[in-house]
Amino acid sequence: MPASPYIVGNWKMNGTRAMLAEARAIDRAAARYPGVQVALAPPFTLIQSFAEAAQAIATGGQDCHVAAKGAHTGDISAPMLADCGATFVIVGHSERRKDHGENDSLVKAKAEAAIDAGLGVIVCVGETLEERDAGKAEAVVSKQVDKSLPSAEAIAELAPGRISVAYEPVWAIGTGRVAEVEDVIAMHAAIRARITAAYGDKGDGVRILYGGSVNAENAAALLAAEGVGGALVGGASLAAESFVAIIAAAGTESVA
């Protein structure tokens, strides 16, 4: 299992150049926590500016197309992300699945396209409230993992730690509701079993992140839970003060 926690901020459709000051503040603060890997995924328009300004944190994209180029108006390819300075991309976020009708096979194809372009990947999975209430949460998420992860062949040359799975219960994203720690532990264990089934020992390098209304108040308990390798953070990553508090919960500040 990767030793370093991975804290990733997803700015979603938020942020103009005026918010680069927040990114710089996050970057400066993250340098104090060398034991934590920190990354931000801004909107496409800010990726290059983020990448050029950042010294301690990685910059990524929030989505990519399966094709490297072509007649796909409004889309962004994985090679384009890499060319702008991105080092990873998020695929399969529930908002993409719901709002854009993305299914598991498309998510897998995007993940493999990103790997082909040299990018790391965060694959998102998660159940709806109706699925959880019906007792189907583990089955739904396990199926998403099985069908959305890039193939073992696709990741054969990928360095350890370059692929992560983010468990984001759909009902907790942006609602202020957070899964109980016991439920997070159980779901992460189920996801780990599917990763091991897919990749064998190579799957040991795959982090499982928790997402869904992570904030400064609940981060410590969530990050301390067994099987949690980091966090995918939405709204709380938009301000340096709240995001740095989550980074601090993941590691000890350097005295150097």
PDB file of C-alpha atoms in Angstrom:
ATOM      1  CA  MET A   1       0.000   0.000   0.000  1.00  0.00           C
ATOM      2  CA  PRO A   2       1.332   3.501  -0.792  1.00  0.00           C
ATOM      3  CA  ALA A   3       2.696   5.162   2.335  1.00  0.00           C
ATOM      4  CA  SER A   4       2.010   8.797   1.396  1.00  0.00           C
ATOM      5  CA  PRO A   5      -1.562  10.092   1.679  1.00  0.00           C
ATOM      6  CA  TYR A   6      -2.884  11.701  -1.495  1.00  0.00           C
ATOM      7  CA  ILE A   7      -5.017  14.839  -1.092  1.00  0.00           C
ATOM      8  CA  VAL A   8      -6.607  16.064  -4.315  1.00  0.00           C
ATOM      9  CA  GLY A   9      -8.724  19.162  -4.786  1.00  0.00           C
ATOM     10  CA  ASN A  10     -11.343  19.187  -7.543  1.00  0.00           C
ATOM     11  CA  TRP A  11     -12.361  22.737  -8.368  1.00  0.00           C
ATOM     12  CA  LYS A  12     -15.087  21.571 -10.774  1.00  0.00           C
ATOM     13  CA  MET A  13     -16.570  24.487 -12.780  1.00  0.00           C
ATOM     14  CA  ASN A  14     -15.158  27.115 -10.459  1.00  0.00           C
ATOM     15  CA  GLY A  15     -12.220  29.449 -10.821  1.00  0.00           C
ATOM     16  CA  THR A  16     -10.934  32.291 -12.942  1.00  0.00           C
ATOM     17  CA  ARG A  17      -7.437  33.752 -13.058  1.00  0.00           C
ATOM     18  CA  ALA A  18      -8.317  35.795  -9.971  1.00  0.00           C
ATOM     19  CA  MET A  19      -8.261  32.535  -7.972  1.00  0.00           C
ATOM     20  CA  LEU A  20      -4.652  31.773  -8.835  1.00  0.00           C
ATOM     21  CA  ALA A  21      -3.760  33.485  -5.567  1.00  0.00           C
ATOM     22  CA  GLU A  22      -5.537  30.700  -3.688  1.00  0.00           C
ATOM     23  CA  ALA A  23      -3.654  28.075  -5.672  1.00  0.00           C
ATOM     24  CA  ARG A  24      -0.328  29.750  -4.892  1.00  0.00           C
ATOM     25  CA  ALA A  25      -1.225  29.888  -1.193  1.00  0.00           C
ATOM     26  CA  ILE A  26      -2.093  26.181  -1.239  1.00  0.00           C
ATOM     27  CA  ASP A  27       1.165  25.413  -3.014  1.00  0.00           C
ATOM     28  CA  ARG A  28       3.248  27.329  -0.462  1.00  0.00           C
ATOM     29  CA  ALA A  29       1.475  25.653   2.438  1.00  0.00           C
ATOM     30  CA  ALA A  30       1.721  22.161   0.915  1.00  0.00           C
ATOM     31  CA  ALA A  31       5.511  22.489   0.871  1.00  0.00           C
ATOM     32  CA  ARG A  32       5.399  22.307   4.676  1.00  0.00           C
ATOM     33  CA  TYR A  33       3.968  18.770   4.469  1.00  0.00           C
ATOM     34  CA  PRO A  34       6.476  16.758   2.422  1.00  0.00           C
ATOM     35  CA  GLY A  35       4.922  13.490   3.572  1.00  0.00           C
ATOM     36  CA  VAL A  36       1.639  14.291   1.820  1.00  0.00           C
ATOM     37  CA  GLN A  37       1.119  14.269  -1.936  1.00  0.00           C
ATOM     38  CA  VAL A  38      -1.100  17.207  -2.867  1.00  0.00           C
ATOM     39  CA  ALA A  39      -2.769  17.955  -6.184  1.00  0.00           C
ATOM     40  CA  LEU A  40      -5.357  20.292  -7.661  1.00  0.00           C
ATOM     41  CA  ALA A  41      -7.624  19.798 -10.661  1.00  0.00           C
ATOM     42  CA  PRO A  42      -8.720  23.269 -11.809  1.00  0.00           C
ATOM     43  CA  PRO A  43     -10.962  24.001 -14.801  1.00  0.00           C
ATOM     44  CA  PHE A  44      -9.249  23.455 -18.152  1.00  0.00           C
ATOM     45  CA  THR A  45      -8.697  27.198 -18.594  1.00  0.00           C
ATOM     46  CA  LEU A  46      -6.354  27.354 -15.592  1.00  0.00           C
ATOM     47  CA  ILE A  47      -4.319  24.170 -15.993  1.00  0.00           C
ATOM     48  CA  GLN A  48      -1.312  25.753 -17.656  1.00  0.00           C
ATOM     49  CA  SER A  49      -1.234  28.671 -15.225  1.00  0.00           C
ATOM     50  CA  PHE A  50      -1.515  26.278 -12.268  1.00  0.00           C
ATOM     51  CA  ALA A  51       1.237  24.041 -13.584  1.00  0.00           C
ATOM     52  CA  GLU A  52       3.595  26.952 -14.203  1.00  0.00           C
ATOM     53  CA  ALA A  53       2.996  28.448 -10.764  1.00  0.00           C
ATOM     54  CA  ALA A  54       3.073  25.276  -8.650  1.00  0.00           C
ATOM     55  CA  GLN A  55       6.248  24.004  -7.021  1.00  0.00           C
ATOM     56  CA  ALA A  56       4.977  21.565  -4.385  1.00  0.00           C
ATOM     57  CA  ILE A  57       1.678  20.323  -5.811  1.00  0.00           C
ATOM     58  CA  ALA A  58       0.637  18.483  -8.953  1.00  0.00           C
ATOM     59  CA  THR A  59      -1.863  19.813 -11.482  1.00  0.00           C
ATOM     60  CA  GLY A  60      -4.485  17.698 -13.209  1.00  0.00           C
ATOM     61  CA  GLY A  61      -7.553  17.729 -15.415  1.00  0.00           C
ATOM     62  CA  GLN A  62     -11.144  16.955 -14.455  1.00  0.00           C
ATOM     63  CA  ASP A  63     -11.945  14.847 -17.531  1.00  0.00           C
ATOM     64  CA  CYS A  64     -10.605  13.858 -20.931  1.00  0.00           C
ATOM     65  CA  HIS A  65     -11.846  12.457 -24.237  1.00  0.00           C
ATOM     66  CA  VAL A  66     -11.053   8.907 -25.303  1.00  0.00           C
ATOM     67  CA  ALA A  67      -9.502  10.112 -28.573  1.00  0.00           C
ATOM     68  CA  ALA A  68      -6.131  11.810 -28.792  1.00  0.00           C
ATOM     69  CA  LYS A  69      -7.462  14.314 -31.342  1.00  0.00           C
ATOM     70  CA  GLY A  70     -10.288  14.753 -33.830  1.00  0.00           C
ATOM     71  CA  ALA A  71     -13.615  16.391 -34.606  1.00  0.00           C
ATOM     72  CA  HIS A  72     -14.935  16.568 -31.051  1.00  0.00           C
ATOM     73  CA  THR A  73     -16.033  20.151 -30.492  1.00  0.00           C
ATOM     74  CA  GLY A  74     -15.591  21.344 -26.939  1.00  0.00           C
ATOM     75  CA  ASP A  75     -13.694  18.260 -25.733  1.00  0.00           C
ATOM     76  CA  ILE A  76     -10.159  18.031 -24.345  1.00  0.00           C
ATOM     77  CA  SER A  77      -7.863  15.098 -25.042  1.00  0.00           C
ATOM     78  CA  ALA A  78      -5.391  13.525 -22.649  1.00  0.00           C
ATOM     79  CA  PRO A  79      -2.382  14.605 -24.758  1.00  0.00           C
ATOM     80  CA  MET A  80      -3.706  18.179 -24.640  1.00  0.00           C
ATOM     81  CA  LEU A  81      -3.844  17.989 -20.839  1.00  0.00           C
ATOM     82  CA  ALA A  82      -0.291  16.703 -20.716  1.00  0.00           C
ATOM     83  CA  ASP A  83       0.825  19.456 -23.090  1.00  0.00           C
ATOM     84  CA  CYS A  84      -0.631  22.062 -20.691  1.00  0.00           C
ATOM     85  CA  GLY A  85       1.337  20.642 -17.775  1.00  0.00           C
ATOM     86  CA  ALA A  86      -1.198  18.262 -16.221  1.00  0.00           C
ATOM     87  CA  THR A  87       0.193  15.081 -14.712  1.00  0.00           C
ATOM     88  CA  PHE A  88      -3.083  13.299 -13.946  1.00  0.00           C
ATOM     89  CA  VAL A  89      -6.781  13.339 -14.782  1.00  0.00           C
ATOM     90  CA  ILE A  90     -10.002  12.505 -12.929  1.00  0.00           C
ATOM     91  CA  VAL A  91     -12.381  10.208 -14.818  1.00  0.00           C
ATOM     92  CA  GLY A  92     -15.828   8.849 -14.014  1.00  0.00           C
ATOM     93  CA  HIS A  93     -16.882  11.461 -11.474  1.00  0.00           C
ATOM     94  CA  SER A  94     -20.545  10.973 -10.574  1.00  0.00           C
ATOM     95  CA  GLU A  95     -21.374  14.375 -12.017  1.00  0.00           C
ATOM     96  CA  ARG A  96     -19.982  13.212 -15.376  1.00  0.00           C
ATOM     97  CA  ARG A  97     -21.833   9.911 -15.109  1.00  0.00           C
ATOM     98  CA  LYS A  98     -25.136  11.614 -14.239  1.00  0.00           C
ATOM     99  CA  ASP A  99     -25.005  14.846 -16.237  1.00  0.00           C
ATOM    100  CA  HIS A 100     -23.286  13.444 -19.338  1.00  0.00           C
ATOM    101  CA  GLY A 101     -24.528   9.874 -19.322  1.00  0.00           C
ATOM    102  CA  GLU A 102     -21.072   8.344 -18.955  1.00  0.00           C
ATOM    103  CA  ASN A 103     -21.019   4.601 -18.275  1.00  0.00           C
ATOM    104  CA  ASP A 104     -18.337   2.296 -16.940  1.00  0.00           C
ATOM    105  CA  SER A 105     -17.000   1.285 -20.350  1.00  0.00           C
ATOM    106  CA  LEU A 106     -16.514   4.917 -21.362  1.00  0.00           C
ATOM    107  CA  VAL A 107     -14.793   5.670 -18.060  1.00  0.00           C
ATOM    108  CA  LYS A 108     -12.424   2.737 -18.637  1.00  0.00           C
ATOM    109  CA  ALA A 109     -11.653   3.959 -22.159  1.00  0.00           C
ATOM    110  CA  LYS A 110     -10.896   7.452 -20.835  1.00  0.00           C
ATOM    111  CA  ALA A 111      -8.625   6.035 -18.144  1.00  0.00           C
ATOM    112  CA  GLU A 112      -6.692   4.020 -20.707  1.00  0.00           C
ATOM    113  CA  ALA A 113      -6.437   7.030 -23.020  1.00  0.00           C
ATOM    114  CA  ALA A 114      -4.987   9.049 -20.147  1.00  0.00           C
ATOM    115  CA  ILE A 115      -2.431   6.349 -19.383  1.00  0.00           C
ATOM    116  CA  ASP A 116      -1.448   6.225 -23.054  1.00  0.00           C
ATOM    117  CA  ALA A 117      -0.735   9.970 -22.821  1.00  0.00           C
ATOM    118  CA  GLY A 118       1.488   9.481 -19.787  1.00  0.00           C
ATOM    119  CA  LEU A 119      -1.006  10.788 -17.232  1.00  0.00           C
ATOM    120  CA  GLY A 120      -1.882   9.359 -13.858  1.00  0.00           C
ATOM    121  CA  VAL A 121      -5.564   8.549 -13.311  1.00  0.00           C
ATOM    122  CA  ILE A 122      -8.138   8.888 -10.544  1.00  0.00           C
ATOM    123  CA  VAL A 123     -11.147   6.658 -11.284  1.00  0.00           C
ATOM    124  CA  CYS A 124     -14.289   7.676  -9.384  1.00  0.00           C
ATOM    125  CA  VAL A 125     -16.973   5.275  -8.170  1.00  0.00           C
ATOM    126  CA  GLY A 126     -19.930   5.590  -5.810  1.00  0.00           C
ATOM    127  CA  GLU A 127     -23.523   4.655  -5.116  1.00  0.00           C
ATOM    128  CA  THR A 128     -26.705   6.728  -4.944  1.00  0.00           C
ATOM    129  CA  LEU A 129     -28.775   7.045  -1.774  1.00  0.00           C
ATOM    130  CA  GLU A 130     -31.449   4.798  -3.279  1.00  0.00           C
ATOM    131  CA  GLU A 131     -28.874   2.093  -3.981  1.00  0.00           C
ATOM    132  CA  ARG A 132     -27.495   2.320  -0.447  1.00  0.00           C
ATOM    133  CA  ASP A 133     -30.938   2.227   1.146  1.00  0.00           C
ATOM    134  CA  ALA A 134     -31.746  -0.837  -0.951  1.00  0.00           C
ATOM    135  CA  GLY A 135     -28.670  -2.632   0.388  1.00  0.00           C
ATOM    136  CA  LYS A 136     -26.968  -2.577  -3.019  1.00  0.00           C
ATOM    137  CA  ALA A 137     -24.130  -0.157  -2.297  1.00  0.00           C
ATOM    138  CA  GLU A 138     -21.288  -2.670  -2.212  1.00  0.00           C
ATOM    139  CA  ALA A 139     -22.538  -4.554  -5.271  1.00  0.00           C
ATOM    140  CA  VAL A 140     -22.959  -1.338  -7.263  1.00  0.00           C
ATOM    141  CA  VAL A 141     -19.547   0.047  -6.378  1.00  0.00           C
ATOM    142  CA  SER A 142     -17.793  -3.299  -6.897  1.00  0.00           C
ATOM    143  CA  LYS A 143     -19.276  -3.517 -10.387  1.00  0.00           C
ATOM    144  CA  GLN A 144     -18.178   0.035 -11.165  1.00  0.00           C
ATOM    145  CA  VAL A 145     -14.631  -0.796 -10.073  1.00  0.00           C
ATOM    146  CA  ASP A 146     -14.575  -3.993 -12.146  1.00  0.00           C
ATOM    147  CA  LYS A 147     -15.872  -2.258 -15.275  1.00  0.00           C
ATOM    148  CA  SER A 148     -14.173   1.160 -14.947  1.00  0.00           C
ATOM    149  CA  LEU A 149     -10.587   0.318 -14.045  1.00  0.00           C
ATOM    150  CA  PRO A 150      -8.079   0.278 -16.894  1.00  0.00           C
ATOM    151  CA  SER A 151      -6.978  -3.212 -17.858  1.00  0.00           C
ATOM    152  CA  ALA A 152      -3.978  -4.898 -16.289  1.00  0.00           C
ATOM    153  CA  GLU A 153      -2.272  -4.722 -19.681  1.00  0.00           C
ATOM    154  CA  ALA A 154      -2.868  -0.963 -19.880  1.00  0.00           C
ATOM    155  CA  ILE A 155      -1.166  -0.306 -16.552  1.00  0.00           C
ATOM    156  CA  ALA A 156       1.682  -2.790 -17.047  1.00  0.00           C
ATOM    157  CA  GLU A 157       4.285  -0.029 -17.435  1.00  0.00           C
ATOM    158  CA  LEU A 158       2.600   2.478 -15.129  1.00  0.00           C
ATOM    159  CA  ALA A 159       4.632   3.446 -12.066  1.00  0.00           C
ATOM    160  CA  PRO A 160       3.155   2.536  -8.670  1.00  0.00           C
ATOM    161  CA  GLY A 161       0.934   5.239  -7.237  1.00  0.00           C
ATOM    162  CA  ARG A 162      -0.079   6.611 -10.653  1.00  0.00           C
ATOM    163  CA  ILE A 163      -3.584   5.171 -10.475  1.00  0.00           C
ATOM    164  CA  SER A 164      -6.086   5.776  -7.685  1.00  0.00           C
ATOM    165  CA  VAL A 165      -9.709   4.932  -7.056  1.00  0.00           C
ATOM    166  CA  ALA A 166     -11.886   7.577  -5.411  1.00  0.00           C
ATOM    167  CA  TYR A 167     -14.936   6.327  -3.512  1.00  0.00           C
ATOM    168  CA  GLU A 168     -17.480   9.132  -3.524  1.00  0.00           C
ATOM    169  CA  PRO A 169     -20.958   8.165  -2.324  1.00  0.00           C
ATOM    170  CA  VAL A 170     -23.149  10.220  -4.643  1.00  0.00           C
ATOM    171  CA  TRP A 171     -25.489  11.234  -1.833  1.00  0.00           C
ATOM    172  CA  ALA A 172     -22.589  12.819   0.097  1.00  0.00           C
ATOM    173  CA  ILE A 173     -21.122  14.980  -2.673  1.00  0.00           C
ATOM    174  CA  GLY A 174     -21.729  18.640  -1.931  1.00  0.00           C
ATOM    175  CA  THR A 175     -24.552  17.874   0.505  1.00  0.00           C
ATOM    176  CA  GLY A 176     -22.690  18.198   3.779  1.00  0.00           C
ATOM    177  CA  ARG A 177     -23.543  14.570   4.552  1.00  0.00           C
ATOM    178  CA  VAL A 178     -20.633  12.220   5.158  1.00  0.00           C
ATOM    179  CA  ALA A 179     -20.590   8.434   5.240  1.00  0.00           C
ATOM    180  CA  GLU A 180     -20.054   6.865   8.647  1.00  0.00           C
ATOM    181  CA  VAL A 181     -16.435   5.867   9.194  1.00  0.00           C
ATOM    182  CA  GLU A 182     -17.470   2.217   9.577  1.00  0.00           C
ATOM    183  CA  ASP A 183     -19.213   2.336   6.191  1.00  0.00           C
ATOM    184  CA  VAL A 184     -16.158   3.958   4.601  1.00  0.00           C
ATOM    185  CA  ILE A 185     -13.899   1.229   5.984  1.00  0.00           C
ATOM    186  CA  ALA A 186     -16.224  -1.497   4.715  1.00  0.00           C
ATOM    187  CA  MET A 187     -16.514   0.008   1.236  1.00  0.00           C
ATOM    188  CA  HIS A 188     -12.796   0.626   0.923  1.00  0.00           C
ATOM    189  CA  ALA A 189     -12.172  -3.011   1.875  1.00  0.00           C
ATOM    190  CA  ALA A 190     -14.589  -4.128  -0.843  1.00  0.00           C
ATOM    191  CA  ILE A 191     -12.876  -1.873  -3.379  1.00  0.00           C
ATOM    192  CA  ARG A 192      -9.458  -3.169  -2.332  1.00  0.00           C
ATOM    193  CA  ALA A 193     -10.643  -6.729  -2.966  1.00  0.00           C
ATOM    194  CA  ARG A 194     -11.721  -5.805  -6.511  1.00  0.00           C
ATOM    195  CA  ILE A 195      -8.420  -4.004  -7.187  1.00  0.00           C
ATOM    196  CA  THR A 196      -6.483  -7.057  -6.031  1.00  0.00           C
ATOM    197  CA  ALA A 197      -8.637  -9.273  -8.240  1.00  0.00           C
ATOM    198  CA  ALA A 198      -7.875  -7.033 -11.220  1.00  0.00           C
ATOM    199  CA  TYR A 199      -4.172  -6.369 -10.697  1.00  0.00           C
ATOM    200  CA  GLY A 200      -2.785  -8.869  -8.193  1.00  0.00           C
ATOM    201  CA  ASP A 201       0.237  -7.607  -6.276  1.00  0.00           C
ATOM    202  CA  LYS A 202       0.538  -4.586  -8.586  1.00  0.00           C
ATOM    203  CA  GLY A 203      -2.739  -3.382  -7.088  1.00  0.00           C
ATOM    204  CA  ASP A 204      -0.958  -2.729  -3.785  1.00  0.00           C
ATOM    205  CA  GLY A 205       0.194   0.575  -5.248  1.00  0.00           C
ATOM    206  CA  VAL A 206      -3.340   1.783  -5.962  1.00  0.00           C
ATOM    207  CA  ARG A 207      -4.595   4.286  -3.413  1.00  0.00           C
ATOM    208  CA  ILE A 208      -8.265   4.418  -2.478  1.00  0.00           C
ATOM    209  CA  LEU A 209      -9.389   7.969  -1.727  1.00  0.00           C
ATOM    210  CA  TYR A 210     -12.560   9.022   0.053  1.00  0.00           C
ATOM    211  CA  GLY A 211     -14.617  11.891  -1.314  1.00  0.00           C
ATOM    212  CA  GLY A 212     -17.955  13.377  -0.392  1.00  0.00           C
ATOM    213  CA  SER A 213     -18.158  16.564   1.700  1.00  0.00           C
ATOM    214  CA  VAL A 214     -14.662  16.175   3.158  1.00  0.00           C
ATOM    215  CA  ASN A 215     -13.803  19.257   5.201  1.00  0.00           C
ATOM    216  CA  ALA A 216     -11.456  20.498   7.912  1.00  0.00           C
ATOM    217  CA  GLU A 217     -13.698  19.161  10.672  1.00  0.00           C
ATOM    218  CA  ASN A 218     -14.100  15.561   9.476  1.00  0.00           C
ATOM    219  CA  ALA A 219     -10.850  15.021   7.560  1.00  0.00           C
ATOM    220  CA  ALA A 220      -8.789  13.645  10.446  1.00  0.00           C
ATOM    221  CA  ALA A 221     -11.295  10.899  11.288  1.00  0.00           C
ATOM    222  CA  LEU A 222     -11.793   9.919   7.657  1.00  0.00           C
ATOM    223  CA  LEU A 223      -8.091   9.886   6.816  1.00  0.00           C
ATOM    224  CA  ALA A 224      -7.317   7.792   9.895  1.00  0.00           C
ATOM    225  CA  ALA A 225      -9.804   5.112   8.830  1.00  0.00           C
ATOM    226  CA  GLU A 226      -8.356   1.788   7.748  1.00  0.00           C
ATOM    227  CA  GLY A 227      -7.906   1.532   3.991  1.00  0.00           C
ATOM    228  CA  VAL A 228      -8.265   5.260   3.295  1.00  0.00           C
ATOM    229  CA  GLY A 229      -5.281   6.473   1.276  1.00  0.00           C
ATOM    230  CA  GLY A 230      -6.308  10.092   0.900  1.00  0.00           C
ATOM    231  CA  ALA A 231      -9.182  12.342  -0.076  1.00  0.00           C
ATOM    232  CA  LEU A 232     -10.777  13.832  -3.164  1.00  0.00           C
ATOM    233  CA  VAL A 233     -12.045  17.199  -2.011  1.00  0.00           C
ATOM    234  CA  GLY A 234     -14.606  19.430  -3.698  1.00  0.00           C
ATOM    235  CA  GLY A 235     -15.830  22.697  -2.214  1.00  0.00           C
ATOM    236  CA  ALA A 236     -13.333  22.774   0.637  1.00  0.00           C
ATOM    237  CA  SER A 237     -10.459  22.869  -1.883  1.00  0.00           C
ATOM    238  CA  LEU A 238     -11.514  26.240  -3.282  1.00  0.00           C
ATOM    239  CA  ALA A 239     -10.035  28.196  -0.370  1.00  0.00           C
ATOM    240  CA  ALA A 240      -6.494  27.788   0.906  1.00  0.00           C
ATOM    241  CA  GLU A 241      -7.533  27.963   4.559  1.00  0.00           C
ATOM    242  CA  SER A 242      -9.945  25.030   4.420  1.00  0.00           C
ATOM    243  CA  PHE A 243      -7.910  22.898   2.010  1.00  0.00           C
ATOM    244  CA  VAL A 244      -4.649  23.342   3.903  1.00  0.00           C
ATOM    245  CA  ALA A 245      -6.433  22.208   7.080  1.00  0.00           C
ATOM    246  CA  ILE A 246      -7.249  18.941   5.291  1.00  0.00           C
ATOM    247  CA  ILE A 247      -3.642  18.590   4.140  1.00  0.00           C
ATOM    248  CA  ALA A 248      -2.537  19.171   7.730  1.00  0.00           C
ATOM    249  CA  ALA A 249      -4.872  16.411   8.907  1.00  0.00           C
ATOM    250  CA  ALA A 250      -3.104  14.032   6.540  1.00  0.00           C
ATOM    251  CA  GLY A 251       0.463  14.690   7.700  1.00  0.00           C
ATOM    252  CA  THR A 252       2.881  16.307  10.088  1.00  0.00           C
ATOM    253  CA  GLU A 253       4.247  19.727   9.288  1.00  0.00           C
ATOM    254  CA  SER A 254       7.943  19.801   8.436  1.00  0.00           C
ATOM    255  CA  VAL A 255      10.194  21.719  10.818  1.00  0.00           C
ATOM    256  CA  ALA A 256      12.873  22.192   8.176  1.00  0.00           C
TER     257      ALA A 256
END
